[in-house]
């Protein structure tokens, strides 16, 4: 129904967990992007990312992580590396069975955060 949240439409917590697991897997197989995560706590990343995905899809979650500019500041993320990371997220969503229509809605929610991450 039209009153269902995007979170419910994609399959709720289980799908969010799958996207997150798949995304980390994709990152682990991408030497260029993996380098950024060399000193990172991957369990924390998974937890905060799944909260964020849940929140932007209007699920029953609160994002308890840091702001996107705080987190990504100092990494000097290039446009090319940003786009590469989005491709990994798309792979992760495809493998989790998220439809392209729903993927576009999720990416549209994340798009405004881009300016907080690039070249900072
Ligand atoms: C779609 C765009 C992106 C989103 C939605 C996103 C989201 C997040 C979130 C929610 C966290 C966890 C924050 C926390 O721990 O409080 C995080 C951490 C991180 N992100 Fe991103 N991110 C994106 C793009 C990127 C890109 C392009 C890179 C690098 C190429 C990157 C590198 C990292 C790294 C290395 C961490 C871990 C930081 C740490 O260890 O403290 N992210 N990201």
JSON list of C-alpha atoms and ligand atoms in Angstrom, two decimals:
[
{"chain": "A", "resi": 1, "resn": "UNK", "atom": "CA", "xyz": [0.00, 0.00, 0.00]},
{"chain": "A", "resi": 2, "resn": "UNK", "atom": "CA", "xyz": [1.06, 3.61, -0.42]},
{"chain": "A", "resi": 3, "resn": "UNK", "atom": "CA", "xyz": [1.25, 4.04, 3.35]},
{"chain": "A", "resi": 4, "resn": "UNK", "atom": "CA", "xyz": [4.02, 1.48, 3.63]},
{"chain": "A", "resi": 5, "resn": "UNK", "atom": "CA", "xyz": [7.43, 3.02, 4.32]},
{"chain": "A", "resi": 6, "resn": "UNK", "atom": "CA", "xyz": [10.30, 2.46, 1.90]},
{"chain": "A", "resi": 7, "resn": "UNK", "atom": "CA", "xyz": [11.84, 0.42, 4.74]},
{"chain": "A", "resi": 8, "resn": "UNK", "atom": "CA", "xyz": [8.85, -1.93, 4.74]},
{"chain": "A", "resi": 9, "resn": "UNK", "atom": "CA", "xyz": [8.67, -2.04, 0.94]},
{"chain": "A", "resi": 10, "resn": "UNK", "atom": "CA", "xyz": [12.24, -3.30, 0.59]},
{"chain": "A", "resi": 11, "resn": "UNK", "atom": "CA", "xyz": [11.78, -5.97, 3.27]},
{"chain": "A", "resi": 12, "resn": "UNK", "atom": "CA", "xyz": [12.73, -4.23, 6.51]},
{"chain": "A", "resi": 13, "resn": "UNK", "atom": "CA", "xyz": [15.55, -5.08, 8.85]},
{"chain": "A", "resi": 14, "resn": "UNK", "atom": "CA", "xyz": [16.53, -8.28, 7.06]},
{"chain": "A", "resi": 15, "resn": "UNK", "atom": "CA", "xyz": [17.12, -6.47, 3.75]},
{"chain": "A", "resi": 16, "resn": "UNK", "atom": "CA", "xyz": [19.00, -3.61, 5.45]},
{"chain": "A", "resi": 17, "resn": "UNK", "atom": "CA", "xyz": [21.28, -6.19, 7.13]},
{"chain": "A", "resi": 18, "resn": "UNK", "atom": "CA", "xyz": [21.84, -7.92, 3.79]},
{"chain": "A", "resi": 19, "resn": "UNK", "atom": "CA", "xyz": [22.70, -4.66, 2.01]},
{"chain": "A", "resi": 20, "resn": "UNK", "atom": "CA", "xyz": [25.16, -3.80, 4.80]},
{"chain": "A", "resi": 21, "resn": "UNK", "atom": "CA", "xyz": [26.85, -7.22, 4.79]},
{"chain": "A", "resi": 22, "resn": "UNK", "atom": "CA", "xyz": [27.06, -7.20, 0.97]},
{"chain": "A", "resi": 23, "resn": "UNK", "atom": "CA", "xyz": [28.45, -3.66, 0.95]},
{"chain": "A", "resi": 24, "resn": "UNK", "atom": "CA", "xyz": [31.27, -4.57, 3.37]},
{"chain": "A", "resi": 25, "resn": "UNK", "atom": "CA", "xyz": [32.00, -7.64, 1.23]},
{"chain": "A", "resi": 26, "resn": "UNK", "atom": "CA", "xyz": [32.18, -5.44, -1.90]},
{"chain": "A", "resi": 27, "resn": "UNK", "atom": "CA", "xyz": [34.53, -3.01, -0.12]},
{"chain": "A", "resi": 28, "resn": "UNK", "atom": "CA", "xyz": [36.76, -5.88, 1.00]},
{"chain": "A", "resi": 29, "resn": "UNK", "atom": "CA", "xyz": [37.21, -6.90, -2.65]},
{"chain": "A", "resi": 30, "resn": "UNK", "atom": "CA", "xyz": [37.94, -3.38, -3.89]},
{"chain": "A", "resi": 31, "resn": "UNK", "atom": "CA", "xyz": [41.59, -2.61, -3.10]},
{"chain": "A", "resi": 32, "resn": "UNK", "atom": "CA", "xyz": [41.17, 1.12, -3.83]},
{"chain": "A", "resi": 33, "resn": "UNK", "atom": "CA", "xyz": [38.23, 1.68, -1.47]},
{"chain": "A", "resi": 34, "resn": "UNK", "atom": "CA", "xyz": [39.42, -0.88, 1.09]},
{"chain": "A", "resi": 35, "resn": "UNK", "atom": "CA", "xyz": [42.49, 1.27, 1.70]},
{"chain": "A", "resi": 36, "resn": "UNK", "atom": "CA", "xyz": [40.31, 3.99, 3.23]},
{"chain": "A", "resi": 37, "resn": "UNK", "atom": "CA", "xyz": [39.01, 1.48, 5.79]},
{"chain": "A", "resi": 38, "resn": "UNK", "atom": "CA", "xyz": [42.46, 0.25, 6.87]},
{"chain": "A", "resi": 39, "resn": "UNK", "atom": "CA", "xyz": [42.18, 1.65, 10.40]},
{"chain": "A", "resi": 40, "resn": "UNK", "atom": "CA", "xyz": [38.41, 1.31, 10.79]},
{"chain": "A", "resi": 41, "resn": "UNK", "atom": "CA", "xyz": [36.25, -0.65, 13.18]},
{"chain": "A", "resi": 42, "resn": "UNK", "atom": "CA", "xyz": [34.16, -2.62, 10.67]},
{"chain": "A", "resi": 43, "resn": "UNK", "atom": "CA", "xyz": [31.61, -3.74, 13.27]},
{"chain": "A", "resi": 44, "resn": "UNK", "atom": "CA", "xyz": [30.92, -0.11, 14.14]},
{"chain": "A", "resi": 45, "resn": "UNK", "atom": "CA", "xyz": [30.72, 0.78, 10.43]},
{"chain": "A", "resi": 46, "resn": "UNK", "atom": "CA", "xyz": [28.14, -1.98, 9.86]},
{"chain": "A", "resi": 47, "resn": "UNK", "atom": "CA", "xyz": [26.08, -0.91, 12.84]},
{"chain": "A", "resi": 48, "resn": "UNK", "atom": "CA", "xyz": [26.06, 2.81, 11.95]},
{"chain": "A", "resi": 49, "resn": "UNK", "atom": "CA", "xyz": [25.51, 2.24, 8.24]},
{"chain": "A", "resi": 50, "resn": "UNK", "atom": "CA", "xyz": [22.54, -0.05, 8.86]},
{"chain": "A", "resi": 51, "resn": "UNK", "atom": "CA", "xyz": [21.05, 2.53, 11.25]},
{"chain": "A", "resi": 52, "resn": "UNK", "atom": "CA", "xyz": [21.51, 5.18, 8.59]},
{"chain": "A", "resi": 53, "resn": "UNK", "atom": "CA", "xyz": [19.93, 3.05, 5.85]},
{"chain": "A", "resi": 54, "resn": "UNK", "atom": "CA", "xyz": [17.05, 2.26, 8.20]},
{"chain": "A", "resi": 55, "resn": "UNK", "atom": "CA", "xyz": [16.56, 5.94, 9.03]},
{"chain": "A", "resi": 56, "resn": "UNK", "atom": "CA", "xyz": [16.67, 7.27, 5.45]},
{"chain": "A", "resi": 57, "resn": "UNK", "atom": "CA", "xyz": [14.07, 4.67, 4.41]},
{"chain": "A", "resi": 58, "resn": "UNK", "atom": "CA", "xyz": [11.81, 5.83, 7.26]},
{"chain": "A", "resi": 59, "resn": "UNK", "atom": "CA", "xyz": [12.34, 2.68, 9.30]},
{"chain": "A", "resi": 60, "resn": "UNK", "atom": "CA", "xyz": [12.07, 2.51, 13.09]},
{"chain": "A", "resi": 61, "resn": "UNK", "atom": "CA", "xyz": [15.68, 3.48, 13.78]},
{"chain": "A", "resi": 62, "resn": "UNK", "atom": "CA", "xyz": [17.68, 6.37, 15.06]},
{"chain": "A", "resi": 63, "resn": "UNK", "atom": "CA", "xyz": [21.09, 7.09, 13.55]},
{"chain": "A", "resi": 64, "resn": "UNK", "atom": "CA", "xyz": [23.59, 7.22, 16.42]},
{"chain": "A", "resi": 65, "resn": "UNK", "atom": "CA", "xyz": [26.74, 7.71, 14.33]},
{"chain": "A", "resi": 66, "resn": "UNK", "atom": "CA", "xyz": [28.70, 10.87, 13.65]},
{"chain": "A", "resi": 67, "resn": "UNK", "atom": "CA", "xyz": [27.85, 13.43, 10.97]},
{"chain": "A", "resi": 68, "resn": "UNK", "atom": "CA", "xyz": [28.94, 12.62, 7.42]},
{"chain": "A", "resi": 69, "resn": "UNK", "atom": "CA", "xyz": [31.34, 15.59, 7.39]},
{"chain": "A", "resi": 70, "resn": "UNK", "atom": "CA", "xyz": [32.89, 14.54, 10.73]},
{"chain": "A", "resi": 71, "resn": "UNK", "atom": "CA", "xyz": [33.33, 10.95, 9.56]},
{"chain": "A", "resi": 72, "resn": "UNK", "atom": "CA", "xyz": [34.65, 11.60, 6.06]},
{"chain": "A", "resi": 73, "resn": "UNK", "atom": "CA", "xyz": [36.56, 14.81, 6.75]},
{"chain": "A", "resi": 74, "resn": "UNK", "atom": "CA", "xyz": [40.31, 14.45, 6.35]},
{"chain": "A", "resi": 75, "resn": "UNK", "atom": "CA", "xyz": [39.94, 11.59, 3.83]},
{"chain": "A", "resi": 76, "resn": "UNK", "atom": "CA", "xyz": [40.01, 13.95, 0.83]},
{"chain": "A", "resi": 77, "resn": "UNK", "atom": "CA", "xyz": [37.55, 11.67, -1.02]},
{"chain": "A", "resi": 78, "resn": "UNK", "atom": "CA", "xyz": [37.66, 12.26, -4.78]},
{"chain": "A", "resi": 79, "resn": "UNK", "atom": "CA", "xyz": [34.63, 12.26, -7.05]},
{"chain": "A", "resi": 80, "resn": "UNK", "atom": "CA", "xyz": [35.93, 9.13, -8.76]},
{"chain": "A", "resi": 81, "resn": "UNK", "atom": "CA", "xyz": [36.33, 7.27, -5.45]},
{"chain": "A", "resi": 82, "resn": "UNK", "atom": "CA", "xyz": [32.93, 8.49, -4.32]},
{"chain": "A", "resi": 83, "resn": "UNK", "atom": "CA", "xyz": [31.29, 7.18, -7.51]},
{"chain": "A", "resi": 84, "resn": "UNK", "atom": "CA", "xyz": [33.17, 3.91, -7.16]},
{"chain": "A", "resi": 85, "resn": "UNK", "atom": "CA", "xyz": [31.78, 3.51, -3.62]},
{"chain": "A", "resi": 86, "resn": "UNK", "atom": "CA", "xyz": [28.24, 4.22, -4.83]},
{"chain": "A", "resi": 87, "resn": "UNK", "atom": "CA", "xyz": [28.74, 1.47, -7.45]},
{"chain": "A", "resi": 88, "resn": "UNK", "atom": "CA", "xyz": [29.68, -0.93, -4.64]},
{"chain": "A", "resi": 89, "resn": "UNK", "atom": "CA", "xyz": [26.51, 0.05, -2.78]},
{"chain": "A", "resi": 90, "resn": "UNK", "atom": "CA", "xyz": [24.48, -0.57, -5.94]},
{"chain": "A", "resi": 91, "resn": "UNK", "atom": "CA", "xyz": [26.08, -4.03, -6.27]},
{"chain": "A", "resi": 92, "resn": "UNK", "atom": "CA", "xyz": [25.19, -4.67, -2.63]},
{"chain": "A", "resi": 93, "resn": "UNK", "atom": "CA", "xyz": [21.57, -3.65, -3.20]},
{"chain": "A", "resi": 94, "resn": "UNK", "atom": "CA", "xyz": [21.31, -5.74, -6.39]},
{"chain": "A", "resi": 95, "resn": "UNK", "atom": "CA", "xyz": [22.59, -8.79, -4.52]},
{"chain": "A", "resi": 96, "resn": "UNK", "atom": "CA", "xyz": [20.06, -8.13, -1.75]},
{"chain": "A", "resi": 97, "resn": "UNK", "atom": "CA", "xyz": [17.28, -8.18, -4.37]},
{"chain": "A", "resi": 98, "resn": "UNK", "atom": "CA", "xyz": [16.32, -4.51, -4.03]},
{"chain": "A", "resi": 99, "resn": "UNK", "atom": "CA", "xyz": [14.44, -3.32, -7.13]},
{"chain": "A", "resi": 100, "resn": "UNK", "atom": "CA", "xyz": [15.91, -0.51, -9.23]},
{"chain": "A", "resi": 101, "resn": "UNK", "atom": "CA", "xyz": [12.98, 1.72, -8.35]},
{"chain": "A", "resi": 102, "resn": "UNK", "atom": "CA", "xyz": [13.70, 1.27, -4.66]},
{"chain": "A", "resi": 103, "resn": "UNK", "atom": "CA", "xyz": [17.46, 1.63, -5.20]},
{"chain": "A", "resi": 104, "resn": "UNK", "atom": "CA", "xyz": [16.86, 4.98, -6.85]},
{"chain": "A", "resi": 105, "resn": "UNK", "atom": "CA", "xyz": [14.80, 6.16, -3.89]},
{"chain": "A", "resi": 106, "resn": "UNK", "atom": "CA", "xyz": [17.51, 5.13, -1.43]},
{"chain": "A", "resi": 107, "resn": "UNK", "atom": "CA", "xyz": [20.25, 6.79, -3.51]},
{"chain": "A", "resi": 108, "resn": "UNK", "atom": "CA", "xyz": [18.13, 9.96, -3.75]},
{"chain": "A", "resi": 109, "resn": "UNK", "atom": "CA", "xyz": [17.99, 10.08, 0.07]},
{"chain": "A", "resi": 110, "resn": "UNK", "atom": "CA", "xyz": [21.77, 9.71, 0.31]},
{"chain": "A", "resi": 111, "resn": "UNK", "atom": "CA", "xyz": [22.61, 12.13, -2.52]},
{"chain": "A", "resi": 112, "resn": "UNK", "atom": "CA", "xyz": [22.39, 15.34, -0.45]},
{"chain": "A", "resi": 113, "resn": "UNK", "atom": "CA", "xyz": [25.16, 13.95, 1.82]},
{"chain": "A", "resi": 114, "resn": "UNK", "atom": "CA", "xyz": [27.62, 13.88, -1.08]},
{"chain": "A", "resi": 115, "resn": "UNK", "atom": "CA", "xyz": [28.67, 17.49, -0.62]},
{"chain": "A", "resi": 116, "resn": "UNK", "atom": "CA", "xyz": [29.69, 16.75, 3.00]},
{"chain": "A", "resi": 117, "resn": "UNK", "atom": "CA", "xyz": [32.08, 14.00, 1.87]},
{"chain": "A", "resi": 118, "resn": "UNK", "atom": "CA", "xyz": [33.91, 15.17, -1.27]},
{"chain": "A", "resi": 119, "resn": "UNK", "atom": "CA", "xyz": [37.35, 16.82, -1.07]},
{"chain": "A", "resi": 120, "resn": "UNK", "atom": "CA", "xyz": [37.16, 17.39, 2.70]},
{"chain": "B", "resi": 1, "resn": "LIG", "atom": "C1", "xyz": [27.02, 6.81, -0.35]},
{"chain": "B", "resi": 1, "resn": "LIG", "atom": "C2", "xyz": [27.96, 7.45, 0.29]},
{"chain": "B", "resi": 1, "resn": "LIG", "atom": "C3", "xyz": [28.38, 7.14, 1.70]},
{"chain": "B", "resi": 1, "resn": "LIG", "atom": "C4", "xyz": [27.62, 6.92, 2.83]},
{"chain": "B", "resi": 1, "resn": "LIG", "atom": "C5", "xyz": [26.10, 6.95, 2.94]},
{"chain": "B", "resi": 1, "resn": "LIG", "atom": "C6", "xyz": [28.54, 6.66, 3.92]},
{"chain": "B", "resi": 1, "resn": "LIG", "atom": "C7", "xyz": [28.14, 6.39, 5.22]},
{"chain": "B", "resi": 1, "resn": "LIG", "atom": "C8", "xyz": [29.00, 6.13, 6.26]},
{"chain": "B", "resi": 1, "resn": "LIG", "atom": "C9", "xyz": [28.58, 5.86, 7.63]},
{"chain": "B", "resi": 1, "resn": "LIG", "atom": "C10", "xyz": [27.16, 5.85, 8.14]},
{"chain": "B", "resi": 1, "resn": "LIG", "atom": "C11", "xyz": [29.70, 5.63, 8.35]},
{"chain": "B", "resi": 1, "resn": "LIG", "atom": "C12", "xyz": [29.79, 5.29, 9.86]},
{"chain": "B", "resi": 1, "resn": "LIG", "atom": "C13", "xyz": [29.86, 6.57, 10.67]},
{"chain": "B", "resi": 1, "resn": "LIG", "atom": "C14", "xyz": [30.23, 6.37, 12.13]},
{"chain": "B", "resi": 1, "resn": "LIG", "atom": "O1", "xyz": [30.97, 5.43, 12.44]},
{"chain": "B", "resi": 1, "resn": "LIG", "atom": "O2", "xyz": [29.79, 7.19, 12.98]},
{"chain": "B", "resi": 1, "resn": "LIG", "atom": "C15", "xyz": [30.83, 5.74, 7.42]},
{"chain": "B", "resi": 1, "resn": "LIG", "atom": "C16", "xyz": [32.15, 5.53, 7.76]},
{"chain": "B", "resi": 1, "resn": "LIG", "atom": "C17", "xyz": [33.18, 5.49, 6.87]},
{"chain": "B", "resi": 1, "resn": "LIG", "atom": "N1", "xyz": [33.14, 5.81, 5.53]},
{"chain": "B", "resi": 1, "resn": "LIG", "atom": "FE1", "xyz": [31.50, 6.34, 4.52]},
{"chain": "B", "resi": 1, "resn": "LIG", "atom": "N2", "xyz": [29.82, 6.72, 3.45]},
{"chain": "B", "resi": 1, "resn": "LIG", "atom": "C18", "xyz": [29.77, 7.00, 2.11]},
{"chain": "B", "resi": 1, "resn": "LIG", "atom": "C19", "xyz": [30.83, 7.16, 1.24]},
{"chain": "B", "resi": 1, "resn": "LIG", "atom": "C20", "xyz": [32.13, 6.89, 1.57]},
{"chain": "B", "resi": 1, "resn": "LIG", "atom": "C21", "xyz": [33.25, 6.98, 0.64]},
{"chain": "B", "resi": 1, "resn": "LIG", "atom": "C22", "xyz": [33.12, 7.42, -0.81]},
{"chain": "B", "resi": 1, "resn": "LIG", "atom": "C23", "xyz": [34.37, 6.60, 1.33]},
{"chain": "B", "resi": 1, "resn": "LIG", "atom": "C24", "xyz": [35.78, 6.48, 0.85]},
{"chain": "B", "resi": 1, "resn": "LIG", "atom": "C25", "xyz": [36.11, 6.28, -0.39]},
{"chain": "B", "resi": 1, "resn": "LIG", "atom": "C26", "xyz": [33.96, 6.30, 2.69]},
{"chain": "B", "resi": 1, "resn": "LIG", "atom": "C27", "xyz": [34.79, 5.88, 3.70]},
{"chain": "B", "resi": 1, "resn": "LIG", "atom": "C28", "xyz": [34.40, 5.66, 5.00]},
{"chain": "B", "resi": 1, "resn": "LIG", "atom": "C29", "xyz": [35.31, 5.19, 6.04]},
{"chain": "B", "resi": 1, "resn": "LIG", "atom": "C30", "xyz": [36.80, 4.88, 5.89]},
{"chain": "B", "resi": 1, "resn": "LIG", "atom": "C31", "xyz": [34.54, 5.08, 7.22]},
{"chain": "B", "resi": 1, "resn": "LIG", "atom": "C32", "xyz": [35.03, 4.62, 8.60]},
{"chain": "B", "resi": 1, "resn": "LIG", "atom": "C33", "xyz": [35.51, 5.80, 9.37]},
{"chain": "B", "resi": 1, "resn": "LIG", "atom": "C34", "xyz": [36.15, 5.43, 10.69]},
{"chain": "B", "resi": 1, "resn": "LIG", "atom": "O3", "xyz": [36.79, 4.38, 10.77]},
{"chain": "B", "resi": 1, "resn": "LIG", "atom": "O4", "xyz": [36.00, 6.19, 11.65]},
{"chain": "B", "resi": 1, "resn": "LIG", "atom": "N3", "xyz": [32.60, 6.50, 2.80]},
{"chain": "B", "resi": 1, "resn": "LIG", "atom": "N4", "xyz": [30.36, 6.05, 6.17]}
]
